[in-house]
PDB file of C-alpha atoms and ligand atoms in Angstrom:
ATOM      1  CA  UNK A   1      -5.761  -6.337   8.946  1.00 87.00           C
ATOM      2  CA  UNK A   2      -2.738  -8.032  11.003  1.00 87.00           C
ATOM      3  CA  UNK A   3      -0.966 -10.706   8.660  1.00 87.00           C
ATOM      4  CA  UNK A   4       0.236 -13.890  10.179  1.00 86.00           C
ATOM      5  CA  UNK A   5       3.713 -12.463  11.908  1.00 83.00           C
ATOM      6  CA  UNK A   6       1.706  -9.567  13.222  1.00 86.00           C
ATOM      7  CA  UNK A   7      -0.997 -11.614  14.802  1.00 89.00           C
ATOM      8  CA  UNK A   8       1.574 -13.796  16.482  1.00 87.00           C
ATOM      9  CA  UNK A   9       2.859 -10.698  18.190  1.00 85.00           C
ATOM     10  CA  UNK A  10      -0.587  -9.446  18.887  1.00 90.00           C
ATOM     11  CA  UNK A  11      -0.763 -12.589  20.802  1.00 90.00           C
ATOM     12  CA  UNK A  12       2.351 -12.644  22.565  1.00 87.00           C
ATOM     13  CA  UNK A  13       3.152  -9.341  23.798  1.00 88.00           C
ATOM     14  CA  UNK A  14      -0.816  -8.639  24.434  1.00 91.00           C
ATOM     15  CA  UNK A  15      -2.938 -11.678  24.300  1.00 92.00           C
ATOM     16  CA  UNK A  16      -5.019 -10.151  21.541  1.00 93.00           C
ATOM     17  CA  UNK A  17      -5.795 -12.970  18.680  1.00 93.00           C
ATOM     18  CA  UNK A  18      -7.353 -11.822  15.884  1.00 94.00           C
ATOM     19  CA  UNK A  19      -8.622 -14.781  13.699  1.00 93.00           C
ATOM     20  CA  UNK A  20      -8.166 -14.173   9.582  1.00 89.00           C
ATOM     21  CA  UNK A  21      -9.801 -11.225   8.158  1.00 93.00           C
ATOM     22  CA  UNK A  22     -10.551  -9.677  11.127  1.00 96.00           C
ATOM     23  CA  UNK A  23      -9.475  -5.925  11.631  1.00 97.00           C
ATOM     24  CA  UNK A  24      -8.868  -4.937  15.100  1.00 97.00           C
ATOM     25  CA  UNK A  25     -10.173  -1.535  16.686  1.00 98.00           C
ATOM     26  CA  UNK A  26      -8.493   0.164  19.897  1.00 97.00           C
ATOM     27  CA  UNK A  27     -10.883   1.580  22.272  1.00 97.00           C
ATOM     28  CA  UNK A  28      -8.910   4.426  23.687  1.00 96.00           C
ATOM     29  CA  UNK A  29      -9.419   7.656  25.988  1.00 96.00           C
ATOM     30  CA  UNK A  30      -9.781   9.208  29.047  1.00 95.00           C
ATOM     31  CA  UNK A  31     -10.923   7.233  32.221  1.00 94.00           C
ATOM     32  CA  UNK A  32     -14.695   7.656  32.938  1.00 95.00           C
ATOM     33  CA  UNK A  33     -15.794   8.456  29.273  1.00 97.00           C
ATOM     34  CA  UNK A  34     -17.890   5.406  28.399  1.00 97.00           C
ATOM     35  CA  UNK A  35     -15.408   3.222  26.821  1.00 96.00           C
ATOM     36  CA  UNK A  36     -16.795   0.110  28.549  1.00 94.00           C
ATOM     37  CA  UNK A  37     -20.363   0.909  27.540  1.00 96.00           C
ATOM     38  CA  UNK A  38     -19.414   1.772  23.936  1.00 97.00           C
ATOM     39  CA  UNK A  39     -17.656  -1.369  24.522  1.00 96.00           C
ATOM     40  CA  UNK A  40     -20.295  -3.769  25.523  1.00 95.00           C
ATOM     41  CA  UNK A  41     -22.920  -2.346  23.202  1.00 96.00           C
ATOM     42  CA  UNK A  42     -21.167  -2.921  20.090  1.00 96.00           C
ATOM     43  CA  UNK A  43     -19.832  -6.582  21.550  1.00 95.00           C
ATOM     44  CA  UNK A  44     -23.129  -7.800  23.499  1.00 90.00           C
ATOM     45  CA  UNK A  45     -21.843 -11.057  24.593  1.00 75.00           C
ATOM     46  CA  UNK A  46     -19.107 -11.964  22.048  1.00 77.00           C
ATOM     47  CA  UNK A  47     -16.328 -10.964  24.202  1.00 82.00           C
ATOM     48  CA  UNK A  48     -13.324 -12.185  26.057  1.00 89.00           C
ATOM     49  CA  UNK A  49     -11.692 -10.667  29.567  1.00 86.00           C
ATOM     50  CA  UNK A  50      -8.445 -11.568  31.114  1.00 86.00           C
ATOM     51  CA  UNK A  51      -5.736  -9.682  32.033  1.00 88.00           C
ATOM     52  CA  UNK A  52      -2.801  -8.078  30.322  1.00 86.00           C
ATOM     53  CA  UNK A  53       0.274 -10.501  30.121  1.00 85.00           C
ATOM     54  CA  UNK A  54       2.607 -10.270  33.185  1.00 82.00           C
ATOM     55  CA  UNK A  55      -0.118  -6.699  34.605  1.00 86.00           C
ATOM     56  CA  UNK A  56      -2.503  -6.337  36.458  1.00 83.00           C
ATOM     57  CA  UNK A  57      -4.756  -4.620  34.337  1.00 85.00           C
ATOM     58  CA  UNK A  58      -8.141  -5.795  32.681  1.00 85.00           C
ATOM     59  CA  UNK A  59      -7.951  -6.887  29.356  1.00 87.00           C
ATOM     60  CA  UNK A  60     -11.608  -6.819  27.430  1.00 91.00           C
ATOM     61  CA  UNK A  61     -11.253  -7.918  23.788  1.00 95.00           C
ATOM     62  CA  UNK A  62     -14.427  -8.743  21.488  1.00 96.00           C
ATOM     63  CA  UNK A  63     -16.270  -9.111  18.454  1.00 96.00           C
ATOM     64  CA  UNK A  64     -18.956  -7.555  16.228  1.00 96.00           C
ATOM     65  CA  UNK A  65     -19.556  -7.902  12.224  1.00 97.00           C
ATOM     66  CA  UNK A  66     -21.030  -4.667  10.457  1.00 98.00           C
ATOM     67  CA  UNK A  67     -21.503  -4.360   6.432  1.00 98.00           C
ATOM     68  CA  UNK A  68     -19.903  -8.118   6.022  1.00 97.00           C
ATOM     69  CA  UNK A  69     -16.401  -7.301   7.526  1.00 98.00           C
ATOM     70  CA  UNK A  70     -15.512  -8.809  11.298  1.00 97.00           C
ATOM     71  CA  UNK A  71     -14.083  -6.241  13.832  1.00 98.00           C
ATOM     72  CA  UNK A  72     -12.079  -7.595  17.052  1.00 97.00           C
ATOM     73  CA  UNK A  73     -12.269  -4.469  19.342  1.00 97.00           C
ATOM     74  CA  UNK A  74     -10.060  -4.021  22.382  1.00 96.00           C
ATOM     75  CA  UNK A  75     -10.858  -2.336  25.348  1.00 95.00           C
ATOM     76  CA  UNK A  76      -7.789  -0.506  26.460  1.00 94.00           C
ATOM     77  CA  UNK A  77      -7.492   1.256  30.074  1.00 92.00           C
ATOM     78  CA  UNK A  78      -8.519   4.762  30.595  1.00 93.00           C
ATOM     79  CA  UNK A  79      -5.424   7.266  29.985  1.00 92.00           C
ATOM     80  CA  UNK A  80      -5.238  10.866  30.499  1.00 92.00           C
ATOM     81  CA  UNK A  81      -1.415  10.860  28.089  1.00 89.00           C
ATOM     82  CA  UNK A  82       0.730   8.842  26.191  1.00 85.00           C
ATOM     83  CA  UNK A  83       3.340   9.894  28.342  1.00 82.00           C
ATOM     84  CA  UNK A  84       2.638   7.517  31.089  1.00 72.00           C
ATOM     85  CA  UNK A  85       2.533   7.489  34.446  1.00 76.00           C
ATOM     86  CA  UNK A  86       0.333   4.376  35.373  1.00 86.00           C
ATOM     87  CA  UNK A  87       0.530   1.028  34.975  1.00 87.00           C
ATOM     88  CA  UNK A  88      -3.290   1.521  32.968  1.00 87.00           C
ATOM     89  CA  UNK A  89      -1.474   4.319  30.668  1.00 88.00           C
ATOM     90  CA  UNK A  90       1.643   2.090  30.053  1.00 88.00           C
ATOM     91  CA  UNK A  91      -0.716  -0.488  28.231  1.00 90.00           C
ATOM     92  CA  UNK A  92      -2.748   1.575  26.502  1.00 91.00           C
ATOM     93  CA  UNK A  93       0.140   3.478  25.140  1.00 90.00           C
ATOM     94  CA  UNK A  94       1.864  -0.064  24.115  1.00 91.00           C
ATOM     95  CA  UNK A  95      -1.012  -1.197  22.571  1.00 93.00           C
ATOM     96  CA  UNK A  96      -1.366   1.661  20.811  1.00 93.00           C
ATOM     97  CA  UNK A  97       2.231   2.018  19.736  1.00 90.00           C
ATOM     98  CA  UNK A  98       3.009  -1.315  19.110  1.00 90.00           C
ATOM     99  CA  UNK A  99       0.004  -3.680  18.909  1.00 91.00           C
ATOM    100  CA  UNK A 100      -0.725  -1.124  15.976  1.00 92.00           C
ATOM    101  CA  UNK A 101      -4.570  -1.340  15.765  1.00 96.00           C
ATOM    102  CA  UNK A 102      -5.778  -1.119  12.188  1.00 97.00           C
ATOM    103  CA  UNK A 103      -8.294   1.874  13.598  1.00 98.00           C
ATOM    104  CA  UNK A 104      -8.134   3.787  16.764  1.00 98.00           C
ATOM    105  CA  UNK A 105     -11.205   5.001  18.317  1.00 98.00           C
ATOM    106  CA  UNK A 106     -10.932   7.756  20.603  1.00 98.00           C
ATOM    107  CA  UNK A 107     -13.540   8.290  23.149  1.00 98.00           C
ATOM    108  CA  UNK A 108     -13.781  11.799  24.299  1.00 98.00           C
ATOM    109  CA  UNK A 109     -16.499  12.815  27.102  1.00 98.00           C
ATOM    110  CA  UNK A 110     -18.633  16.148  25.805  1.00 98.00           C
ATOM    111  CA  UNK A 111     -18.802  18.280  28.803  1.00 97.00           C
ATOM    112  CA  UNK A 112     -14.844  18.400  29.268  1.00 95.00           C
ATOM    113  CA  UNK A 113     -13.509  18.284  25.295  1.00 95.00           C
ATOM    114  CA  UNK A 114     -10.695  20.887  26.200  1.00 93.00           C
ATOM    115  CA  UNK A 115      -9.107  18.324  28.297  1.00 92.00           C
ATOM    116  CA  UNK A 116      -9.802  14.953  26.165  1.00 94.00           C
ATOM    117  CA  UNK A 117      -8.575  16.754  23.248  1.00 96.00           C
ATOM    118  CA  UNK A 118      -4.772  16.560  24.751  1.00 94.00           C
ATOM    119  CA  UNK A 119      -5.120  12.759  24.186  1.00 95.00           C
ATOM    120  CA  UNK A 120      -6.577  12.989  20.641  1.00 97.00           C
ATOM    121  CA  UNK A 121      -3.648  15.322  19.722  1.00 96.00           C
ATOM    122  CA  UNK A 122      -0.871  12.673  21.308  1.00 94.00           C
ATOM    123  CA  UNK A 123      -2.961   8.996  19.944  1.00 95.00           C
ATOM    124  CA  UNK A 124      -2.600  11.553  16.060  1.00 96.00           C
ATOM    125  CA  UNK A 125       1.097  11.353  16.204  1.00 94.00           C
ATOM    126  CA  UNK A 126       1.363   7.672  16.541  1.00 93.00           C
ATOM    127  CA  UNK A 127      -1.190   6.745  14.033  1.00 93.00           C
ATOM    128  CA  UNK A 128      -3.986   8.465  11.634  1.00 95.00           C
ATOM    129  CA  UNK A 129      -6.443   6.028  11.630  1.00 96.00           C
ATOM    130  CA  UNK A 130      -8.529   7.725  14.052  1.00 98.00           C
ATOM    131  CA  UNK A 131     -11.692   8.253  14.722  1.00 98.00           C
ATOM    132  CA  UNK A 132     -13.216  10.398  17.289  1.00 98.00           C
ATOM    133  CA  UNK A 133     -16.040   9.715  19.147  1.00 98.00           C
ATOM    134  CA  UNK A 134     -17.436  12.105  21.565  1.00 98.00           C
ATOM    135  CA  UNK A 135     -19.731  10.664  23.975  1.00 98.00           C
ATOM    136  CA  UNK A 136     -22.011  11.500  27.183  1.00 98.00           C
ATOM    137  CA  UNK A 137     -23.998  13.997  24.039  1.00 98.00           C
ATOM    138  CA  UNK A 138     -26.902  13.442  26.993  1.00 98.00           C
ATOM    139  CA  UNK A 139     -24.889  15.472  29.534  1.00 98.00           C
ATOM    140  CA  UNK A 140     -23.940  17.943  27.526  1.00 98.00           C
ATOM    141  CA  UNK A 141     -27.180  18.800  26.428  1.00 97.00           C
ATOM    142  CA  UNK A 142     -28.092  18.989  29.967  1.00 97.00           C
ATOM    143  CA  UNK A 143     -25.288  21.689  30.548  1.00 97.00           C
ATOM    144  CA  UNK A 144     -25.933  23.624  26.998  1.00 97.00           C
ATOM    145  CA  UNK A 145     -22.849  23.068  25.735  1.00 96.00           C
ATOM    146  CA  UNK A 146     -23.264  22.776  21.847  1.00 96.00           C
ATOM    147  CA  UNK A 147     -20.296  21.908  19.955  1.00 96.00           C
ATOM    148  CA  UNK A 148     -19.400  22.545  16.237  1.00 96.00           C
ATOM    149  CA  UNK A 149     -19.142  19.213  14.423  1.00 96.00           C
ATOM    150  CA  UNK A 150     -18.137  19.866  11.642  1.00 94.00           C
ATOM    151  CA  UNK A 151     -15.614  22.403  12.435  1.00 96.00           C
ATOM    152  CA  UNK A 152     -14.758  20.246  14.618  1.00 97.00           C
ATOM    153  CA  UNK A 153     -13.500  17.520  11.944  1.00 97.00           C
ATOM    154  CA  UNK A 154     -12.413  20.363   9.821  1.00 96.00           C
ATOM    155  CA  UNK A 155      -9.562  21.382  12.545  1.00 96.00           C
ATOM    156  CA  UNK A 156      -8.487  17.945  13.464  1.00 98.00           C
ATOM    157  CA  UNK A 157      -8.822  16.542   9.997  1.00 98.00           C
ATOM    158  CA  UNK A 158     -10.574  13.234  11.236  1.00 98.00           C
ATOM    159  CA  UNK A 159     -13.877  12.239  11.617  1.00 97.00           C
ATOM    160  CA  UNK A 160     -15.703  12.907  14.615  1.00 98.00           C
ATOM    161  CA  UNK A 161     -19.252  10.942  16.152  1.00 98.00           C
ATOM    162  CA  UNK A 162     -21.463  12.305  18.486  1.00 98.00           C
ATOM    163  CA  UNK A 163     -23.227   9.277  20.754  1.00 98.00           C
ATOM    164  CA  UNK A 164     -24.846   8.985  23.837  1.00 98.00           C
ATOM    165  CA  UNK A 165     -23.535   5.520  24.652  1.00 97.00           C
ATOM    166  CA  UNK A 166     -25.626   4.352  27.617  1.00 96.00           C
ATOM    167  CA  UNK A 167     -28.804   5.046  25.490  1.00 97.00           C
ATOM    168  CA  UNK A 168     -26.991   3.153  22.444  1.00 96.00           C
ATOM    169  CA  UNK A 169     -27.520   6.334  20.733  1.00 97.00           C
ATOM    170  CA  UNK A 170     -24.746   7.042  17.477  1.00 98.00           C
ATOM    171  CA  UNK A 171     -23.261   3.636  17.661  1.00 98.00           C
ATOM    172  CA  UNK A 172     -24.637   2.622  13.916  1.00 98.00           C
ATOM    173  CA  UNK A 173     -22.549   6.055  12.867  1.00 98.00           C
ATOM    174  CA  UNK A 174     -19.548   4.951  14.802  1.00 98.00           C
ATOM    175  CA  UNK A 175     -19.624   1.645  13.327  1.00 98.00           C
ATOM    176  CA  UNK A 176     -19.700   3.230   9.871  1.00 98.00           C
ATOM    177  CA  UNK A 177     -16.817   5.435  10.416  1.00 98.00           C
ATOM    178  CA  UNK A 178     -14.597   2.527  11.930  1.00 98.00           C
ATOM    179  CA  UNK A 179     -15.282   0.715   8.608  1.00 98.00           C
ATOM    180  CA  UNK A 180     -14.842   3.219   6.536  1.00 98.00           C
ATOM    181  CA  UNK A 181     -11.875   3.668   8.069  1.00 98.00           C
ATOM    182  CA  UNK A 182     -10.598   0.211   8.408  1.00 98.00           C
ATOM    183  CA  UNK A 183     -11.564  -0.571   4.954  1.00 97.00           C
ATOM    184  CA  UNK A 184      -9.672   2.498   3.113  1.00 97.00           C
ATOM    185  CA  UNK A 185     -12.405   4.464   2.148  1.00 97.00           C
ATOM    186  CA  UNK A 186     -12.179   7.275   4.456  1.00 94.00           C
ATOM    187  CA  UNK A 187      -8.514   8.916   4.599  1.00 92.00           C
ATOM    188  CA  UNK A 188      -7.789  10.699   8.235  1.00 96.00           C
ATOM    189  CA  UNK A 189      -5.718  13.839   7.689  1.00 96.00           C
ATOM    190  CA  UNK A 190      -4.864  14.544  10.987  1.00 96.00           C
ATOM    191  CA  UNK A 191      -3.760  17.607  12.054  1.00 96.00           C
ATOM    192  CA  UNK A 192       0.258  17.863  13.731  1.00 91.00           C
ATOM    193  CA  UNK A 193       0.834  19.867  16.185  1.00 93.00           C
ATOM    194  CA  UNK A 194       3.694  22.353  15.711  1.00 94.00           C
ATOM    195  CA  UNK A 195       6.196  22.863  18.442  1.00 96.00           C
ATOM    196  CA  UNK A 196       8.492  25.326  19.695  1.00 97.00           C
ATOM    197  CA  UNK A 197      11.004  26.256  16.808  1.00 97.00           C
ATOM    198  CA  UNK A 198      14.264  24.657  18.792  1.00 97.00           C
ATOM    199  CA  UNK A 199      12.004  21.520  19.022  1.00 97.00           C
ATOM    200  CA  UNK A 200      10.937  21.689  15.105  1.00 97.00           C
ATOM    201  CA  UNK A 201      14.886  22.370  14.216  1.00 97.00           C
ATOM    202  CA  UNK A 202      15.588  18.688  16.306  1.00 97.00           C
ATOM    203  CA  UNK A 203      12.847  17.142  14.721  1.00 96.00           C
ATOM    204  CA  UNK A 204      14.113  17.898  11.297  1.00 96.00           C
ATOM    205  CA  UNK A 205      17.741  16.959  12.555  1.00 96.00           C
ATOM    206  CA  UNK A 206      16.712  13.709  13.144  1.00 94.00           C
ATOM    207  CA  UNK A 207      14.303  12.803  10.419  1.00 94.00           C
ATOM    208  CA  UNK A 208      16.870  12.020   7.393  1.00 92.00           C
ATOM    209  CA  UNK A 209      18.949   9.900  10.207  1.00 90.00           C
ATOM    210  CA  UNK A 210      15.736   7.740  11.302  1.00 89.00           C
ATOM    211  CA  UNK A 211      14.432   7.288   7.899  1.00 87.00           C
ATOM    212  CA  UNK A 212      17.837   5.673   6.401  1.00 87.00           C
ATOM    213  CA  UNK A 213      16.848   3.508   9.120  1.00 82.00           C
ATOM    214  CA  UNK A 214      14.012   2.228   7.454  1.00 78.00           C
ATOM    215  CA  UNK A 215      11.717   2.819  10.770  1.00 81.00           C
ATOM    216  CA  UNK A 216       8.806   4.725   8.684  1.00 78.00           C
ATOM    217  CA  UNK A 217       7.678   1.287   7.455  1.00 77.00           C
ATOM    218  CA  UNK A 218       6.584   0.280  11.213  1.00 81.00           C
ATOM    219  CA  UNK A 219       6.365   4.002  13.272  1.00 89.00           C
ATOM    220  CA  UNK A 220       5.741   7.558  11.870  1.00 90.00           C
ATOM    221  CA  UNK A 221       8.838   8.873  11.844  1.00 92.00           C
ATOM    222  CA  UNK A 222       8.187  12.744  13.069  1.00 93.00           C
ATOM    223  CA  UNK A 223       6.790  10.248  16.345  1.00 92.00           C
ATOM    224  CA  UNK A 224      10.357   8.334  17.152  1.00 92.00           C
ATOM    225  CA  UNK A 225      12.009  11.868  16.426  1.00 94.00           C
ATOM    226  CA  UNK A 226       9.652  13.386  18.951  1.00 94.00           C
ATOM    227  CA  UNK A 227      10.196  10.239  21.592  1.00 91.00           C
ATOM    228  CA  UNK A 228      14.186  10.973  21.077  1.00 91.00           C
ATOM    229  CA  UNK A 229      13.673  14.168  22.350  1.00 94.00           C
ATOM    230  CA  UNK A 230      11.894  13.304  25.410  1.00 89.00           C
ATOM    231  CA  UNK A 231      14.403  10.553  26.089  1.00 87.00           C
ATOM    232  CA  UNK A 232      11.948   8.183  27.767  1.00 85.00           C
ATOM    233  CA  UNK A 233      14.117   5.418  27.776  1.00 87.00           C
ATOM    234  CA  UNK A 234      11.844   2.795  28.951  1.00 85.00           C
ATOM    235  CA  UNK A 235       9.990   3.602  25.526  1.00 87.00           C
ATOM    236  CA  UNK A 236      12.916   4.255  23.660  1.00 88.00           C
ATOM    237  CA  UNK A 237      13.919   0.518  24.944  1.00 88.00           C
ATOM    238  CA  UNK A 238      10.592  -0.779  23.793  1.00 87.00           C
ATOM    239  CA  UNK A 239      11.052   0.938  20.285  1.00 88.00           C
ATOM    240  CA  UNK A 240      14.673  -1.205  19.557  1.00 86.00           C
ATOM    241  CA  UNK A 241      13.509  -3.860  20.936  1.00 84.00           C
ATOM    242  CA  UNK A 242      10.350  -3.793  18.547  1.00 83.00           C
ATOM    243  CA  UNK A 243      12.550  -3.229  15.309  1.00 82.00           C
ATOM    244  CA  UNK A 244      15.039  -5.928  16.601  1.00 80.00           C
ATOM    245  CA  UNK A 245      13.139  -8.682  17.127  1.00 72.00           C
ATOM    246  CA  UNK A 246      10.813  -8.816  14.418  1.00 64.00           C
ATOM    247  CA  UNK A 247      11.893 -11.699  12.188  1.00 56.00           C
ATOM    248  CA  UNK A 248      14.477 -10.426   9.257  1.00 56.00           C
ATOM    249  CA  UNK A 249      15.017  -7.485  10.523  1.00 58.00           C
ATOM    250  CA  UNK A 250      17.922  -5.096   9.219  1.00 58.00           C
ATOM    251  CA  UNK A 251      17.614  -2.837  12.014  1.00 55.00           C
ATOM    252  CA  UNK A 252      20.525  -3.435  13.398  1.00 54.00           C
ATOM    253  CA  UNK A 253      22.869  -3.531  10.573  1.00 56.00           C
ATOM    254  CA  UNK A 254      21.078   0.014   9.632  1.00 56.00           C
ATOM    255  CA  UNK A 255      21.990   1.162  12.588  1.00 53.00           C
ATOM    256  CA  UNK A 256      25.908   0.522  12.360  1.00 56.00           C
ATOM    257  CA  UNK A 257      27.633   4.037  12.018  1.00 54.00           C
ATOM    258  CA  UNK A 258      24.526   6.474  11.707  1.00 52.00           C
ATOM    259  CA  UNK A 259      24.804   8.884  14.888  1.00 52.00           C
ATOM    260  CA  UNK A 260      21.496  10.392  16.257  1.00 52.00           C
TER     261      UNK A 260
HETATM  262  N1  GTP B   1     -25.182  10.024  30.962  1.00 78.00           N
HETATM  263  C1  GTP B   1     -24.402   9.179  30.312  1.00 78.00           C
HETATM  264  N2  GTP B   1     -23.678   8.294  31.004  1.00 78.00           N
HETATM  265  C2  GTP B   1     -22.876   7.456  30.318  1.00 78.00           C
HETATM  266  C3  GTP B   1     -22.804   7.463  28.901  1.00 78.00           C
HETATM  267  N3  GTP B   1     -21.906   6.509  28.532  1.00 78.00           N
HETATM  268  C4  GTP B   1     -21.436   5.937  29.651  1.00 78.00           C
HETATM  269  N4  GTP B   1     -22.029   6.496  30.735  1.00 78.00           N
HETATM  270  C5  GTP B   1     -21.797   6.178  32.149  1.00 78.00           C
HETATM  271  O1  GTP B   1     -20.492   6.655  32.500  1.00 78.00           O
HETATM  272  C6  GTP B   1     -19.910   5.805  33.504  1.00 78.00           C
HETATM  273  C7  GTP B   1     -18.540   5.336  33.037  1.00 78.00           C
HETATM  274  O2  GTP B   1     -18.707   4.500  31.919  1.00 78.00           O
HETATM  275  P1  GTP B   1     -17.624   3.396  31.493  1.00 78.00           P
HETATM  276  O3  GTP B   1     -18.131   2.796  30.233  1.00 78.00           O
HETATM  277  O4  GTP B   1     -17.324   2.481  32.608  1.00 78.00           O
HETATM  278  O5  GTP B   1     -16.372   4.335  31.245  1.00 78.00           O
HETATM  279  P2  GTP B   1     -14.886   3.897  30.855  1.00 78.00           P
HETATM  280  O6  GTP B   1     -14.380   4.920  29.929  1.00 78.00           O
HETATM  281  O7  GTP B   1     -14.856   2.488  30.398  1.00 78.00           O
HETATM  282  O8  GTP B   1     -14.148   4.032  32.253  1.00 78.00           O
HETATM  283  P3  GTP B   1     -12.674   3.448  32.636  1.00 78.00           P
HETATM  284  O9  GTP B   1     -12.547   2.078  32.061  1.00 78.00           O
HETATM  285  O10 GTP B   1     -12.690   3.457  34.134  1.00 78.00           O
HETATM  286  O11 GTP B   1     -11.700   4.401  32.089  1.00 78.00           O
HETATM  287  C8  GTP B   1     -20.903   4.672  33.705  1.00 78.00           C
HETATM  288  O12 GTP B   1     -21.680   4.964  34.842  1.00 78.00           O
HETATM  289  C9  GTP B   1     -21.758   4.709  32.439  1.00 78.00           C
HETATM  290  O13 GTP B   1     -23.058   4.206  32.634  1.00 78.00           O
HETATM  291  C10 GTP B   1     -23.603   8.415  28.187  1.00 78.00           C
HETATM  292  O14 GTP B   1     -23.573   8.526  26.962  1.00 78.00           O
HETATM  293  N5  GTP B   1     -24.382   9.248  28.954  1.00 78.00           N
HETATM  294 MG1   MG B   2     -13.649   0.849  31.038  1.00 78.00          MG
END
């Protein structure tokens, strides 16, 4: 659940506003995989559109209560990566990054997991409180694709809802997994993908360095050591500026004298 300073920035940098005790739920994924409809069904009418500050990109945020708790749940843009290319991936990935959602749903669409599963791999590097939600079941069916559930879960080491969204089928199961997600009771262990052993060797050069930096508190730091090595420096830009501005920060002094 954002505390004050974090719901100010939720506001500013996204106009997101969360009220008190109100977890907030990213609706990522693909485009075309039933976001929207997952969207709207658990919402109904308690929702907000606009636009994202200073893009032109739709902005969708609304509300639902399950088991007592309230949920704000944010409709992001379809994206095929984290490594954008689009205006549509550039907010979903800053949203993801650094509106830092308290649970990330991942929508994946049945009849094409190989591809989706890309995403799922990337969204697990920047946070673990996933869940995975594998939608258009209906369509599969059609084409007899069966897929293993629970080995599923087992190899990504998160949990993982079947639903068929547009007949409001698995969205009670979804809703439990967000909450027990949100709420603790469900740890994600998700599984990291292992690079190439020159990449692992960098990765490991620059852990110690970016965790006397005290960035773990905010990112995961295997994630900025990864981002380092891709040298995006519009995100690498965003990432300082982040851990700058943020009120009592020490980033800076930290930063005096360690080189990367
Ligand atoms: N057959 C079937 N169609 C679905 C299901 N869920 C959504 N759809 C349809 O899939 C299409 C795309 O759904 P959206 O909810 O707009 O998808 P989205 O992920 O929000 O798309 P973008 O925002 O463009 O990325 C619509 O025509 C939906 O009616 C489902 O479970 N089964
Ligand atoms: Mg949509």
């Amino acid at each position: 659940m954002p505390d004050a300073q974090h719901s100010k920035l939720l506001g500013d940098l996204f106009a997101i506003y969360p009220k008190s005790e109100e977890f907030v739920i990213a609706l990522a994924g693909n485009p075309n995989v039933g976001k929207s409809t997952i969207f709207n069904s658990l919402t109904g009418l308690k929702q907000h559109t606009g636009n994202w500050p200073g893009k032109t990109v739709d902005n969708a945020q609304g509300r639902f209560v399950f088991k007592n708790e309230n949920f704000l749940l944010v409709d992001l843009p379809g994206t095929y990566s984290i490594l954008t290319h689009s205006m549509e991936e550039e907010v979903a990935r800053d949203f993801l990054c650094f509106g830092r959602p308290d649970v990330t749903i991942i929508v994946l669409d049945a009849t094409c997991l190989e591809r989706n599963l890309n995403l799922v791999l990337q969204v697990m590097e920047i946070t673990p409180n996933v869940v995975v939600c594998i939608n258009l079941m209906d369509e599969a069916r059609k084409k007899n694709i069966r897929i293993n559930f629970s080995s599923l879960e087992k190899d990504l080491g998160v949990s993982v809802v079947p639903t068929t969204a547009r007949q409001g089928i698995g969205l009670v199961l979804l809703k439990e997994n967000i909450f027990q997600v949100a709420k603790g009771l469900t740890t994600p262990a998700p599984v990291k993908v292992n690079y190439s052993k020159e990449i692992e060797e960098a990765v490991n050069h620059l852990l110690p360095k970016i965790e006397q930096l005290g960035i773990g508190r905010v990112f995961d730091p295997r994630w900025v050591a990864l981002r380092l090595l891709d040298g995006d420096n519009r995100l690498l830009e965003k990432i300082a500026f982040y851990l700058t501005s943020s009120p009592g920060s020490d980033f800076l002094a930290k930063a005096e004298g360690i080189a990367l």
